[in-house]
Short mmCIF file of C-alpha atoms in Angstrom, two decimals:
data_model
loop_
_atom_site.label_atom_id
_atom_site.label_comp_id
_atom_site.label_asym_id
_atom_site.label_seq_id
_atom_site.Cartn_x
_atom_site.Cartn_y
_atom_site.Cartn_z
CA UNK A 1318 -5.44 -24.24 10.25
CA UNK A 1319 -8.52 -23.12 8.40
CA UNK A 1320 -8.31 -19.76 10.06
CA UNK A 1321 -4.70 -19.50 8.94
CA UNK A 1322 -5.58 -20.34 5.47
CA UNK A 1323 -8.37 -17.81 5.40
CA UNK A 1324 -6.10 -15.22 6.80
CA UNK A 1325 -3.44 -15.90 4.19
CA UNK A 1326 -6.04 -15.85 1.37
CA UNK A 1327 -7.41 -12.62 2.54
CA UNK A 1328 -4.04 -10.96 2.48
CA UNK A 1329 -3.03 -12.37 -0.88
CA UNK A 1330 -6.34 -11.16 -2.43
CA UNK A 1331 -5.84 -7.60 -1.18
CA UNK A 1332 -2.00 -7.34 -1.81
CA UNK A 1333 -1.94 -8.88 -5.35
CA UNK A 1334 -4.06 -6.42 -7.25
CA UNK A 1335 -2.62 -3.46 -5.24
CA UNK A 1336 0.82 -4.94 -5.89
CA UNK A 1337 0.15 -4.53 -9.66
CA UNK A 1338 -0.11 -0.78 -9.20
CA UNK A 1339 2.99 -0.87 -7.02
CA UNK A 1340 4.81 -2.47 -9.75
CA UNK A 1341 3.40 -0.33 -12.61
CA UNK A 1342 4.03 2.93 -10.82
CA UNK A 1343 7.47 1.88 -9.50
CA UNK A 1344 6.45 2.18 -5.95
CA UNK A 1345 8.21 -0.91 -4.52
CA UNK A 1346 10.25 1.14 -2.19
CA UNK A 1347 7.14 3.03 -1.20
CA UNK A 1348 5.54 -0.26 -0.18
CA UNK A 1349 8.72 -1.15 1.75
CA UNK A 1350 8.73 2.03 3.73
CA UNK A 1351 5.06 1.95 4.57
CA UNK A 1352 5.32 -1.60 5.78
CA UNK A 1353 8.49 -1.01 7.86
CA UNK A 1354 6.52 1.79 9.50
CA UNK A 1355 4.13 -0.99 10.72
CA UNK A 1356 6.58 -1.78 13.45
CA UNK A 1357 6.31 1.75 14.72
CA UNK A 1358 2.54 1.20 14.63
CA UNK A 1359 2.88 -1.91 16.83
CA UNK A 1360 4.81 0.21 19.33
CA UNK A 1361 2.08 2.83 19.22
CA UNK A 1362 -0.66 0.18 19.79
CA UNK A 1363 1.23 -1.39 22.74
CA UNK A 1364 1.77 1.93 24.38
CA UNK A 1365 -1.78 3.14 24.03
CA UNK A 1366 -3.63 -0.14 24.45
CA UNK A 1367 -5.09 0.22 21.05
CA UNK A 1368 -5.64 -2.91 18.90
CA UNK A 1369 -2.53 -3.79 16.85
CA UNK A 1370 -4.57 -3.36 13.55
CA UNK A 1371 -5.53 0.18 14.54
CA UNK A 1372 -2.08 1.23 15.60
CA UNK A 1373 -0.52 -0.16 12.46
CA UNK A 1374 -3.24 1.43 10.26
CA UNK A 1375 -2.71 4.86 11.76
CA UNK A 1376 1.00 4.80 11.48
CA UNK A 1377 1.05 3.19 8.07
CA UNK A 1378 -1.39 5.78 6.76
CA UNK A 1379 0.67 8.58 8.15
CA UNK A 1380 3.83 7.31 6.68
CA UNK A 1381 2.11 6.72 3.35
CA UNK A 1382 0.61 10.18 3.25
CA UNK A 1383 4.04 11.61 4.30
CA UNK A 1384 5.75 9.77 1.43
CA UNK A 1385 3.14 10.66 -1.09
CA UNK A 1386 3.46 14.37 -0.02
CA UNK A 1387 7.22 14.35 -0.16
CA UNK A 1388 7.54 12.41 -3.42
CA UNK A 1389 6.42 15.40 -5.47
CA UNK A 1390 8.95 17.70 -3.99
CA UNK A 1391 12.17 15.73 -3.90
CA UNK A 1392 13.77 14.91 -7.13
CA UNK A 1393 15.63 11.89 -5.82
CA UNK A 1394 13.02 10.19 -3.79
CA UNK A 1395 14.86 6.93 -3.98
CA UNK A 1396 17.38 7.89 -1.25
CA UNK A 1397 14.55 9.62 0.74
CA UNK A 1398 12.58 6.46 0.76
CA UNK A 1399 15.55 4.49 1.89
CA UNK A 1400 16.15 6.84 4.83
CA UNK A 1401 12.46 6.88 5.93
CA UNK A 1402 11.94 3.14 5.40
CA UNK A 1403 14.84 2.06 7.68
CA UNK A 1404 14.31 4.98 10.08
CA UNK A 1405 10.82 3.76 10.68
CA UNK A 1406 11.92 0.25 11.20
CA UNK A 1407 14.64 1.25 13.61
CA UNK A 1408 12.48 3.65 15.51
CA UNK A 1409 9.76 1.07 15.83
CA UNK A 1410 12.18 -1.44 17.21
CA UNK A 1411 13.60 1.04 19.77
CA UNK A 1412 10.11 2.13 20.72
CA UNK A 1413 8.98 -1.41 21.39
CA UNK A 1414 12.02 -2.13 23.53
CA UNK A 1415 11.21 0.75 25.60
CA UNK A 1416 7.79 -0.57 26.59
CA UNK A 1417 9.40 -2.92 29.05
CA UNK A 1418 6.42 -3.94 31.04
CA UNK A 1419 4.90 -5.92 28.07
CA UNK A 1420 6.39 -9.01 26.92
CA UNK A 1421 6.42 -8.72 23.15
CA UNK A 1422 6.87 -11.40 20.63
CA UNK A 1423 8.88 -9.20 18.24
CA UNK A 1424 9.47 -12.05 15.82
CA UNK A 1425 5.82 -12.36 15.29
CA UNK A 1426 5.54 -8.84 14.14
CA UNK A 1427 8.59 -8.89 11.98
CA UNK A 1428 7.85 -12.27 10.22
CA UNK A 1429 4.21 -12.87 10.93
CA UNK A 1430 2.46 -15.32 13.12
CA UNK A 1431 -0.33 -16.65 10.91
CA UNK A 1432 -0.88 -19.75 13.01
CA UNK A 1433 -1.84 -17.47 16.01
CA UNK A 1434 -4.66 -15.52 14.15
CA UNK A 1435 -7.93 -15.51 15.92
CA UNK A 1436 -11.41 -15.73 14.46
CA UNK A 1437 -11.62 -11.91 15.05
CA UNK A 1438 -8.33 -11.40 13.16
CA UNK A 1439 -9.70 -13.29 10.14
CA UNK A 1440 -12.78 -11.05 10.17
CA UNK A 1441 -10.70 -7.86 10.34
CA UNK A 1442 -8.36 -9.32 7.59
CA UNK A 1443 -11.28 -10.01 5.23
CA UNK A 1444 -12.94 -6.75 5.97
CA UNK A 1445 -9.73 -4.91 5.12
CA UNK A 1446 -9.22 -7.11 2.00
CA UNK A 1447 -12.75 -6.46 0.83
CA UNK A 1448 -12.31 -2.67 1.39
CA UNK A 1449 -9.04 -2.68 -0.68
CA UNK A 1450 -10.60 -4.76 -3.44
CA UNK A 1451 -13.74 -2.64 -3.72
CA UNK A 1452 -11.62 0.50 -3.70
CA UNK A 1453 -9.54 -0.77 -6.54
CA UNK A 1454 -12.50 -2.05 -8.64
CA UNK A 1455 -14.55 1.13 -7.98
CA UNK A 1456 -11.65 3.38 -9.19
CA UNK A 1457 -10.04 0.95 -11.63
CA UNK A 1458 -10.33 3.05 -14.88
CA UNK A 1459 -9.19 6.20 -13.11
CA UNK A 1460 -6.28 4.45 -11.30
CA UNK A 1461 -5.08 3.00 -14.69
CA UNK A 1462 -5.43 6.37 -16.36
CA UNK A 1463 -3.50 8.20 -13.61
CA UNK A 1464 -0.88 5.38 -13.67
CA UNK A 1465 -0.42 5.92 -17.50
CA UNK A 1466 -0.18 9.72 -17.35
CA UNK A 1467 -1.30 12.35 -14.95
CA UNK A 1468 -1.75 14.92 -17.73
CA UNK A 1469 -3.90 12.52 -19.78
CA UNK A 1470 -6.08 11.88 -16.77
CA UNK A 1471 -6.51 15.56 -16.13
CA UNK A 1472 -7.32 16.17 -19.78
CA UNK A 1473 -10.09 13.64 -19.32
CA UNK A 1474 -11.50 15.48 -16.48
CA UNK A 1475 -9.94 13.28 -13.73
CA UNK A 1476 -8.03 14.13 -10.80
CA UNK A 1477 -4.80 11.96 -10.58
CA UNK A 1478 -3.98 13.22 -7.00
CA UNK A 1479 -7.18 11.75 -5.72
CA UNK A 1480 -6.32 8.43 -7.47
CA UNK A 1481 -2.88 8.36 -5.88
CA UNK A 1482 -4.57 9.06 -2.42
CA UNK A 1483 -6.82 6.05 -3.03
CA UNK A 1484 -3.73 3.92 -3.65
CA UNK A 1485 -2.04 5.31 -0.43
CA UNK A 1486 -5.10 4.43 1.58
CA UNK A 1487 -5.33 0.95 0.10
CA UNK A 1488 -1.63 0.46 0.92
CA UNK A 1489 -2.09 1.43 4.53
CA UNK A 1490 -5.02 -0.99 5.01
CA UNK A 1491 -3.19 -3.78 3.27
CA UNK A 1492 -0.16 -3.29 5.47
CA UNK A 1493 -2.37 -3.32 8.59
CA UNK A 1494 -4.18 -6.62 7.72
CA UNK A 1495 -0.97 -8.29 6.56
CA UNK A 1496 1.27 -7.69 9.53
CA UNK A 1497 -0.08 -10.71 11.42
CA UNK A 1498 0.14 -12.95 8.42
CA UNK A 1499 3.60 -12.25 6.82
CA UNK A 1500 5.01 -9.63 9.23
CA UNK A 1501 6.39 -6.13 8.62
CA UNK A 1502 9.55 -7.32 6.81
CA UNK A 1503 7.78 -9.34 4.23
CA UNK A 1504 4.61 -7.38 3.42
CA UNK A 1505 6.25 -5.65 0.58
CA UNK A 1506 7.14 -9.11 -0.89
CA UNK A 1507 3.50 -10.02 -1.00
CA UNK A 1508 2.79 -6.81 -2.83
CA UNK A 1509 5.50 -7.07 -5.49
CA UNK A 1510 6.30 -10.72 -6.16
CA UNK A 1511 2.84 -12.04 -7.25
CA UNK A 1512 2.40 -9.06 -9.52
CA UNK A 1513 5.77 -9.45 -10.98
CA UNK A 1514 5.23 -13.14 -11.48
CA UNK A 1515 1.96 -12.49 -13.32
CA UNK A 1516 3.41 -9.94 -15.74
CA UNK A 1517 4.73 -12.43 -18.40
CA UNK A 1518 1.37 -14.36 -18.35
CA UNK A 1519 -0.86 -11.23 -19.09
CA UNK A 1520 -1.71 -9.11 -22.09
CA UNK A 1521 -4.05 -6.66 -20.24
CA UNK A 1522 -3.88 -5.03 -16.75
CA UNK A 1523 -7.00 -6.95 -15.65
CA UNK A 1524 -5.46 -10.31 -16.55
CA UNK A 1525 -2.34 -9.30 -14.69
CA UNK A 1526 -4.23 -8.40 -11.57
CA UNK A 1527 -6.28 -11.76 -11.84
CA UNK A 1528 -3.08 -13.90 -12.32
CA UNK A 1529 -1.41 -12.04 -9.45
CA UNK A 1530 -4.40 -12.97 -7.27
CA UNK A 1531 -4.12 -16.58 -8.19
CA UNK A 1532 -0.36 -16.71 -7.66
CA UNK A 1533 -0.66 -14.85 -4.24
CA UNK A 1534 -3.41 -17.19 -3.18
CA UNK A 1535 -1.50 -20.31 -4.25
CA UNK A 1536 1.58 -18.98 -2.39
CA UNK A 1537 -0.38 -18.37 0.71
CA UNK A 1538 -2.03 -21.78 0.84
CA UNK A 1539 1.06 -23.65 -0.43
CA UNK A 1540 3.32 -21.75 1.93
CA UNK A 1541 1.15 -22.61 4.81
CA UNK A 1542 1.07 -26.24 3.92
CA UNK A 1543 4.78 -26.29 3.37
CA UNK A 1544 5.57 -24.75 6.66
CA UNK A 1545 3.42 -27.51 8.38
CA UNK A 1546 5.09 -30.30 6.50
CA UNK A 1547 8.74 -29.03 6.89
CA UNK A 1548 8.27 -27.18 10.24
CA UNK A 1549 9.51 -23.88 8.74
CA UNK A 1550 8.29 -20.35 9.74
CA UNK A 1551 5.06 -19.61 7.78
CA UNK A 1552 5.51 -16.01 6.45
CA UNK A 1553 8.84 -16.73 5.00
CA UNK A 1554 7.60 -19.96 3.48
CA UNK A 1555 4.71 -18.15 1.76
CA UNK A 1556 7.12 -15.54 0.37
CA UNK A 1557 9.61 -18.25 -0.65
CA UNK A 1558 6.94 -20.05 -2.61
CA UNK A 1559 5.80 -16.79 -4.36
CA UNK A 1560 9.40 -16.15 -5.35
CA UNK A 1561 9.64 -19.74 -6.74
CA UNK A 1562 6.55 -19.10 -8.83
CA UNK A 1563 8.08 -15.82 -9.98
CA UNK A 1564 11.24 -17.67 -11.07
CA UNK A 1565 9.18 -20.18 -12.92
CA UNK A 1566 7.14 -17.46 -14.69
CA UNK A 1567 10.29 -15.52 -15.58
CA UNK A 1568 11.90 -18.67 -16.97
CA UNK A 1569 8.81 -19.40 -19.20
CA UNK A 1570 8.43 -15.80 -20.27
CA UNK A 1571 10.39 -16.07 -23.51
CA UNK A 1572 8.29 -19.12 -24.51
CA UNK A 1573 5.15 -17.26 -23.86
CA UNK A 1574 6.25 -14.33 -25.83
CA UNK A 1575 7.09 -16.49 -28.80
CA UNK A 1576 3.75 -18.19 -28.76
CA UNK A 1577 1.93 -14.83 -29.07
CA UNK B 758 -13.03 27.46 -13.87
CA UNK B 759 -14.94 30.71 -13.50
CA UNK B 760 -18.39 30.80 -14.58
CA UNK B 761 -19.62 33.31 -17.06
CA UNK B 762 -22.39 35.56 -16.10
CA UNK B 763 -25.80 34.34 -17.39
CA UNK B 764 -26.68 35.54 -20.77
CA UNK B 765 -23.15 35.89 -22.13
CA UNK B 766 -22.25 33.34 -24.63
CA UNK B 767 -18.64 32.96 -25.76
CA UNK B 768 -18.23 31.65 -29.28
CA UNK B 769 -14.67 30.71 -28.92
CA UNK B 770 -13.81 27.17 -27.74
CA UNK B 771 -10.95 28.45 -25.49
CA UNK B 772 -10.21 32.05 -24.46
CA UNK B 773 -7.45 33.11 -22.08
CA UNK B 774 -7.28 36.43 -20.33
CA UNK B 775 -4.11 37.79 -19.01
CA UNK B 776 -2.91 34.13 -18.50
CA UNK B 777 0.55 34.03 -16.66
CA UNK B 778 2.16 30.76 -16.00
CA UNK B 779 5.21 29.61 -14.08
CA UNK B 780 6.77 27.02 -11.82
CA UNK B 781 7.77 27.83 -8.25
CA UNK B 782 7.53 31.64 -8.78
CA UNK B 783 9.53 31.56 -12.01
CA UNK B 784 7.36 33.02 -14.73
CA UNK B 785 7.47 30.94 -18.00
CA UNK B 786 4.74 32.74 -19.89
CA UNK B 787 3.08 36.07 -19.25
CA UNK B 788 -0.02 37.92 -20.15
CA UNK B 789 -1.44 35.54 -22.85
CA UNK B 790 -4.73 36.54 -24.40
CA UNK B 791 -5.63 34.14 -27.17
CA UNK B 792 -8.80 32.37 -28.33
CA UNK B 793 -9.39 29.23 -30.30
CA UNK B 794 -12.37 29.15 -32.70
CA UNK B 795 -14.33 26.23 -33.94
CA UNK B 796 -12.71 24.17 -36.70
CA UNK B 797 -9.45 26.06 -37.02
CA UNK B 798 -5.93 24.62 -36.89
CA UNK B 799 -3.71 26.78 -34.72
CA UNK B 800 -0.08 26.05 -34.18
CA UNK B 801 2.20 27.25 -31.50
CA UNK B 802 5.81 27.68 -32.36
CA UNK B 803 8.66 28.99 -30.26
CA UNK B 804 12.08 28.05 -28.98
CA UNK B 805 12.60 25.63 -26.09
CA UNK B 806 11.43 26.92 -22.77
CA UNK B 807 9.24 29.57 -24.44
CA UNK B 808 6.25 28.19 -22.50
CA UNK B 809 4.49 26.15 -25.30
CA UNK B 810 3.92 23.04 -23.29
CA UNK B 811 2.92 25.05 -20.26
CA UNK B 812 0.33 26.87 -22.24
CA UNK B 813 -1.22 23.54 -23.39
CA UNK B 814 -1.13 22.16 -19.89
CA UNK B 815 -2.88 25.26 -18.56
CA UNK B 816 -5.56 24.88 -21.24
CA UNK B 817 -6.21 21.18 -20.38
CA UNK B 818 -6.30 22.11 -16.70
CA UNK B 819 -3.16 20.25 -15.67
CA UNK B 820 -1.42 23.51 -14.51
CA UNK B 821 -3.08 26.24 -12.53
CA UNK B 822 -2.27 29.88 -13.67
CA UNK B 823 -0.28 32.27 -11.49
CA UNK B 824 -2.75 34.93 -12.58
CA UNK B 825 -5.32 35.40 -15.32
CA UNK B 826 -7.67 32.68 -16.48
CA UNK B 827 -8.66 30.15 -19.15
CA UNK B 828 -12.20 30.08 -20.12
CA UNK B 829 -13.72 27.10 -21.96
CA UNK B 830 -16.84 26.96 -23.89
CA UNK B 831 -19.62 25.11 -21.85
CA UNK B 832 -19.44 21.36 -22.46
CA UNK B 833 -16.23 21.54 -24.42
CA UNK B 834 -14.71 18.22 -25.14
CA UNK B 835 -11.00 18.11 -25.40
CA UNK B 836 -8.92 15.29 -26.89
CA UNK B 837 -5.33 15.49 -25.69
CA UNK B 838 -2.28 13.88 -27.34
CA UNK B 839 0.68 14.35 -24.90
CA UNK B 840 4.26 15.11 -25.85
CA UNK B 841 5.54 11.77 -24.74
CA UNK B 842 3.95 8.90 -23.00
CA UNK B 843 6.27 6.36 -21.65
CA UNK B 844 4.47 3.18 -20.71
CA UNK B 845 6.24 1.05 -18.17
CA UNK B 846 7.23 -2.23 -19.47
CA UNK B 847 5.63 -3.98 -16.45
CA UNK B 848 2.13 -2.71 -17.57
CA UNK B 849 0.60 -5.08 -20.15
CA UNK B 850 -1.66 -3.04 -22.37
CA UNK B 851 -3.05 -3.74 -25.75
CA UNK B 852 -3.97 -0.94 -27.99
CA UNK B 853 -7.59 -2.09 -27.67
CA UNK B 854 -7.47 -1.80 -23.93
CA UNK B 855 -5.73 1.50 -24.04
CA UNK B 856 -8.50 3.01 -26.22
CA UNK B 857 -11.03 1.94 -23.56
CA UNK B 858 -9.35 4.50 -21.16
CA UNK B 859 -10.65 6.39 -19.46
CA UNK B 860 -14.18 5.37 -20.57
CA UNK B 861 -15.25 2.04 -22.06
CA UNK B 862 -15.85 2.56 -25.68
CA UNK B 863 -18.07 0.50 -28.13
CA UNK B 864 -16.34 -1.68 -30.69
CA UNK B 865 -17.41 0.35 -33.67
CA UNK B 866 -16.28 3.63 -32.21
CA UNK B 867 -12.85 2.27 -31.40
CA UNK B 868 -12.62 0.72 -34.93
CA UNK B 869 -13.62 3.99 -36.43
CA UNK B 870 -11.17 5.96 -34.31
CA UNK B 871 -8.30 3.69 -35.41
CA UNK B 872 -9.30 4.05 -38.97
CA UNK B 873 -9.57 7.78 -38.86
CA UNK B 874 -6.12 7.88 -37.24
CA UNK B 875 -4.70 5.56 -39.95
CA UNK B 876 -3.96 2.60 -37.78
CA UNK B 877 -6.75 0.13 -38.23
CA UNK B 878 -6.08 -3.45 -37.48
CA UNK B 879 -3.52 -2.62 -34.71
CA UNK B 880 -6.02 -3.34 -31.90
CA UNK B 881 -4.42 -6.51 -30.53
CA UNK B 882 -0.78 -5.29 -30.49
CA UNK B 883 0.81 -4.40 -27.21
CA UNK B 884 1.44 -0.66 -26.77
CA UNK B 885 5.07 -1.08 -26.03
CA UNK B 886 5.58 -2.96 -29.33
CA UNK B 887 4.38 -0.14 -31.65
CA UNK B 888 6.76 1.99 -33.78
CA UNK B 889 6.99 5.71 -33.05
CA UNK B 890 4.51 6.63 -35.89
CA UNK B 891 2.02 3.97 -34.86
CA UNK B 892 2.25 5.01 -31.25
CA UNK B 893 1.48 8.64 -32.06
CA UNK B 894 -1.46 7.57 -34.19
CA UNK B 895 -2.83 5.40 -31.45
CA UNK B 896 -2.67 8.35 -29.05
CA UNK B 897 -4.49 10.40 -31.70
CA UNK B 898 -7.09 7.70 -32.04
CA UNK B 899 -7.66 7.76 -28.19
CA UNK B 900 -8.01 11.39 -28.21
CA UNK B 901 -10.69 11.11 -31.01
CA UNK B 902 -12.78 8.68 -29.13
CA UNK B 903 -13.77 11.60 -26.79
CA UNK B 904 -15.56 13.10 -29.83
CA UNK B 905 -13.53 16.27 -29.13
CA UNK B 906 -14.48 19.75 -30.23
CA UNK B 907 -10.80 20.57 -29.81
CA UNK B 908 -7.81 18.36 -30.40
CA UNK B 909 -4.67 19.38 -28.56
CA UNK B 910 -1.36 17.96 -29.60
CA UNK B 911 1.97 18.60 -27.86
CA UNK B 912 4.83 18.05 -30.38
CA UNK B 913 3.08 15.08 -31.81
CA UNK B 914 5.90 14.27 -34.27
CA UNK B 915 8.73 14.15 -31.87
CA UNK B 916 10.81 11.17 -32.68
CA UNK B 917 9.37 10.76 -36.12
CA UNK B 918 11.58 11.11 -39.29
CA UNK B 919 10.58 13.90 -41.75
CA UNK B 920 8.44 11.75 -44.02
CA UNK B 921 6.77 10.30 -40.90
CA UNK B 922 6.00 13.75 -39.54
CA UNK B 923 4.63 14.98 -42.86
CA UNK B 924 2.39 11.90 -43.04
CA UNK B 925 1.28 12.57 -39.53
CA UNK B 926 0.34 16.22 -40.32
CA UNK B 927 -1.57 15.11 -43.31
CA UNK B 928 -3.45 12.68 -41.04
CA UNK B 929 -4.32 15.62 -38.67
CA UNK B 930 -5.62 17.60 -41.64
CA UNK B 931 -7.73 14.69 -42.71
CA UNK B 932 -8.99 14.29 -39.17
CA UNK B 933 -10.10 17.94 -39.10
CA UNK B 934 -11.94 17.53 -42.41
CA UNK B 935 -13.61 14.19 -41.19
CA UNK B 936 -14.47 15.38 -37.63
CA UNK B 937 -14.69 19.21 -37.94
CA UNK B 938 -12.78 19.71 -34.72
CA UNK B 939 -10.50 22.50 -34.00
CA UNK B 940 -6.80 21.64 -33.62
CA UNK B 941 -4.31 23.34 -31.29
CA UNK B 942 -0.71 22.01 -31.55
CA UNK B 943 2.76 22.71 -30.61
CA UNK B 944 5.30 21.87 -33.26
CA UNK B 945 8.95 22.24 -34.16
CA UNK B 946 8.55 21.40 -37.86
CA UNK B 947 8.18 24.96 -39.05
CA UNK B 948 7.83 24.24 -42.78
CA UNK B 949 5.15 21.76 -42.44
CA UNK B 950 3.28 23.79 -39.81
CA UNK B 951 3.39 26.92 -41.94
CA UNK B 952 1.72 25.10 -44.69
CA UNK B 953 -0.89 23.26 -42.60
CA UNK B 954 -2.10 25.86 -40.10
CA UNK B 955 -4.81 28.56 -40.35
CA UNK B 956 -3.21 30.54 -37.60
CA UNK B 957 0.23 30.44 -35.99
CA UNK B 958 1.13 31.74 -32.52
CA UNK B 959 4.77 32.46 -31.90
CA UNK B 960 5.76 32.21 -28.18
CA UNK B 961 8.89 33.42 -26.37
CA UNK B 962 7.82 34.00 -22.79
CA UNK B 963 4.89 35.87 -24.16
CA UNK B 964 3.00 35.92 -27.43
CA UNK B 965 5.46 37.52 -29.80
CA UNK B 966 3.35 37.57 -32.78
CA UNK B 967 0.32 35.75 -34.19
CA UNK B 968 -1.67 35.59 -37.35
CA UNK B 969 -1.78 33.60 -40.63
CA UNK B 970 1.30 31.63 -41.34
CA UNK B 971 2.33 34.29 -43.96
CA UNK B 972 1.89 37.18 -41.46
CA UNK B 973 3.88 35.31 -38.81
CA UNK B 974 6.64 34.27 -41.15
CA UNK B 975 7.12 37.89 -42.24
CA UNK B 976 6.99 39.27 -38.66
CA UNK B 977 10.35 40.47 -37.41
CA UNK B 978 9.82 38.76 -34.01
CA UNK B 979 9.47 35.36 -35.68
CA UNK B 980 12.48 35.98 -37.93
CA UNK B 981 14.54 36.92 -34.93
CA UNK B 982 13.73 33.62 -33.35
CA UNK B 983 13.87 31.30 -36.24
CA UNK B 984 15.80 33.03 -38.93
CA UNK B 985 14.42 33.37 -42.38
CA UNK B 986 14.62 29.74 -43.32
CA UNK B 987 15.78 28.66 -46.77
CA UNK B 988 14.24 31.66 -48.50
CA UNK B 989 17.55 33.42 -49.22
CA UNK B 990 16.12 36.72 -47.96
CA UNK B 991 18.31 36.81 -44.93
CA UNK B 992 20.09 40.02 -46.08
CA UNK B 993 16.76 41.90 -46.34
CA UNK B 994 16.01 41.33 -42.74
CA UNK B 995 18.82 42.28 -40.58
CA UNK B 996 16.90 43.17 -37.51
CA UNK B 997 18.93 41.73 -34.72
CA UNK B 998 18.80 44.96 -32.90
CA UNK B 999 15.18 46.11 -33.52
CA UNK B 1000 13.28 43.64 -31.44
CA UNK B 1001 12.87 43.85 -27.75
CA UNK B 1002 13.69 40.47 -26.34
CA UNK B 1003 17.09 41.43 -25.17
CA UNK B 1004 15.58 43.88 -22.78
CA UNK B 1005 13.90 41.06 -20.93
CA UNK B 1006 17.28 40.03 -19.56
CA UNK B 1007 18.64 43.56 -18.90
CA UNK B 1008 17.91 46.19 -16.32
CA UNK B 1009 14.89 48.25 -16.89
#
């Protein structure tokens, strides 16, 4: 139970600040496609006896780089993302079914299996989360600048492409550490929902990231507790609680704005 | 950026040599040789698609030339005010926080930049709540925080009404006087520009003509593009057939 709590917290702390950039840069579909590719990563890991984390990391990174490369060239990247996102998911499911000598708990990879995390998993999750958070803190100003305007960033002597690459890398790491906790189908939710819920509460980007962390952490711990109390699946319980907090924050948004 | 051979010192802030720009093989602007000197106000005019924004983007380094080069004075500091900056509604950003990008600035500097740009006291507002004129001035203030030698503005008065635009240009002139920086801007407001610039560059796929506002206003190339304005001298300048732009589209 403590391990599950630590795993959930780790994922929330990586996903929340990264999720802010996903929201600001309108990359929600991008997150979706990258996390769906995780299933393909699971298949790769099973086929090659790699650890699941490694397989997911490799495939998520490849997917994220592919998307980042394509997004500049296609005008309508919305449809493209839709195609790639579901193609990755479907291919992953097909690939896993082909590895028939392994009994695979598919549901665990789709919806997460936080109660089954080992001490080693927790270590990997926290290492990944620490990596994502330090990347974001280290490049914070540059990432914000590149998010606001690529031309402004260039004029200030920055390289917006490098900043995008850092977000892409952070995204792949987050997907890899989150798959055991919330599963491939709900990783994107952990990115977007806490950040969206934090928006009405914040006046600066830093406050929004901080509130997103708090909301993400509360959802992870609360969802875990709730799933114990009501015997519901843990991953979906975490996301459901986050969605509830979003609804609450959205409902109070007009009041907060008036108070300013 | 190519390095200059040791011992050669360029006096210009910016100098382009044979600069040719384009997107995906389509040339937008060819063979531009211009220079910007310290402290002068240079305005670029030209019809839509004439390569004005591309030239600015090449100068700030956001666009790489198809051929030719842009030379910048060593240590040149550029302050850039983009044509439009749409801030996503999901990004909470106070004016104060915006002015601390890309580098953290000290309070006094921010205060003084806001004052020079004519928007002091706006620090705590959200960027998305500013009016068009305030927004442009905040962009100007941010550009000033870099202590620029050269201020580059891309159609800074887009979306402002005429009095608003005139007030903005007056502000630019005041900034130049206060900070001594050179100004390079693209503008559509011909009347105002002609009054406020030291030098005008007229673009239409290449540099049609350049010089003092008076020289450019009298140039046939300029008149072919923009007419003769309200001067009532239209009859004197019937040169529809004597300039060479039509040849660009024909067979050589």
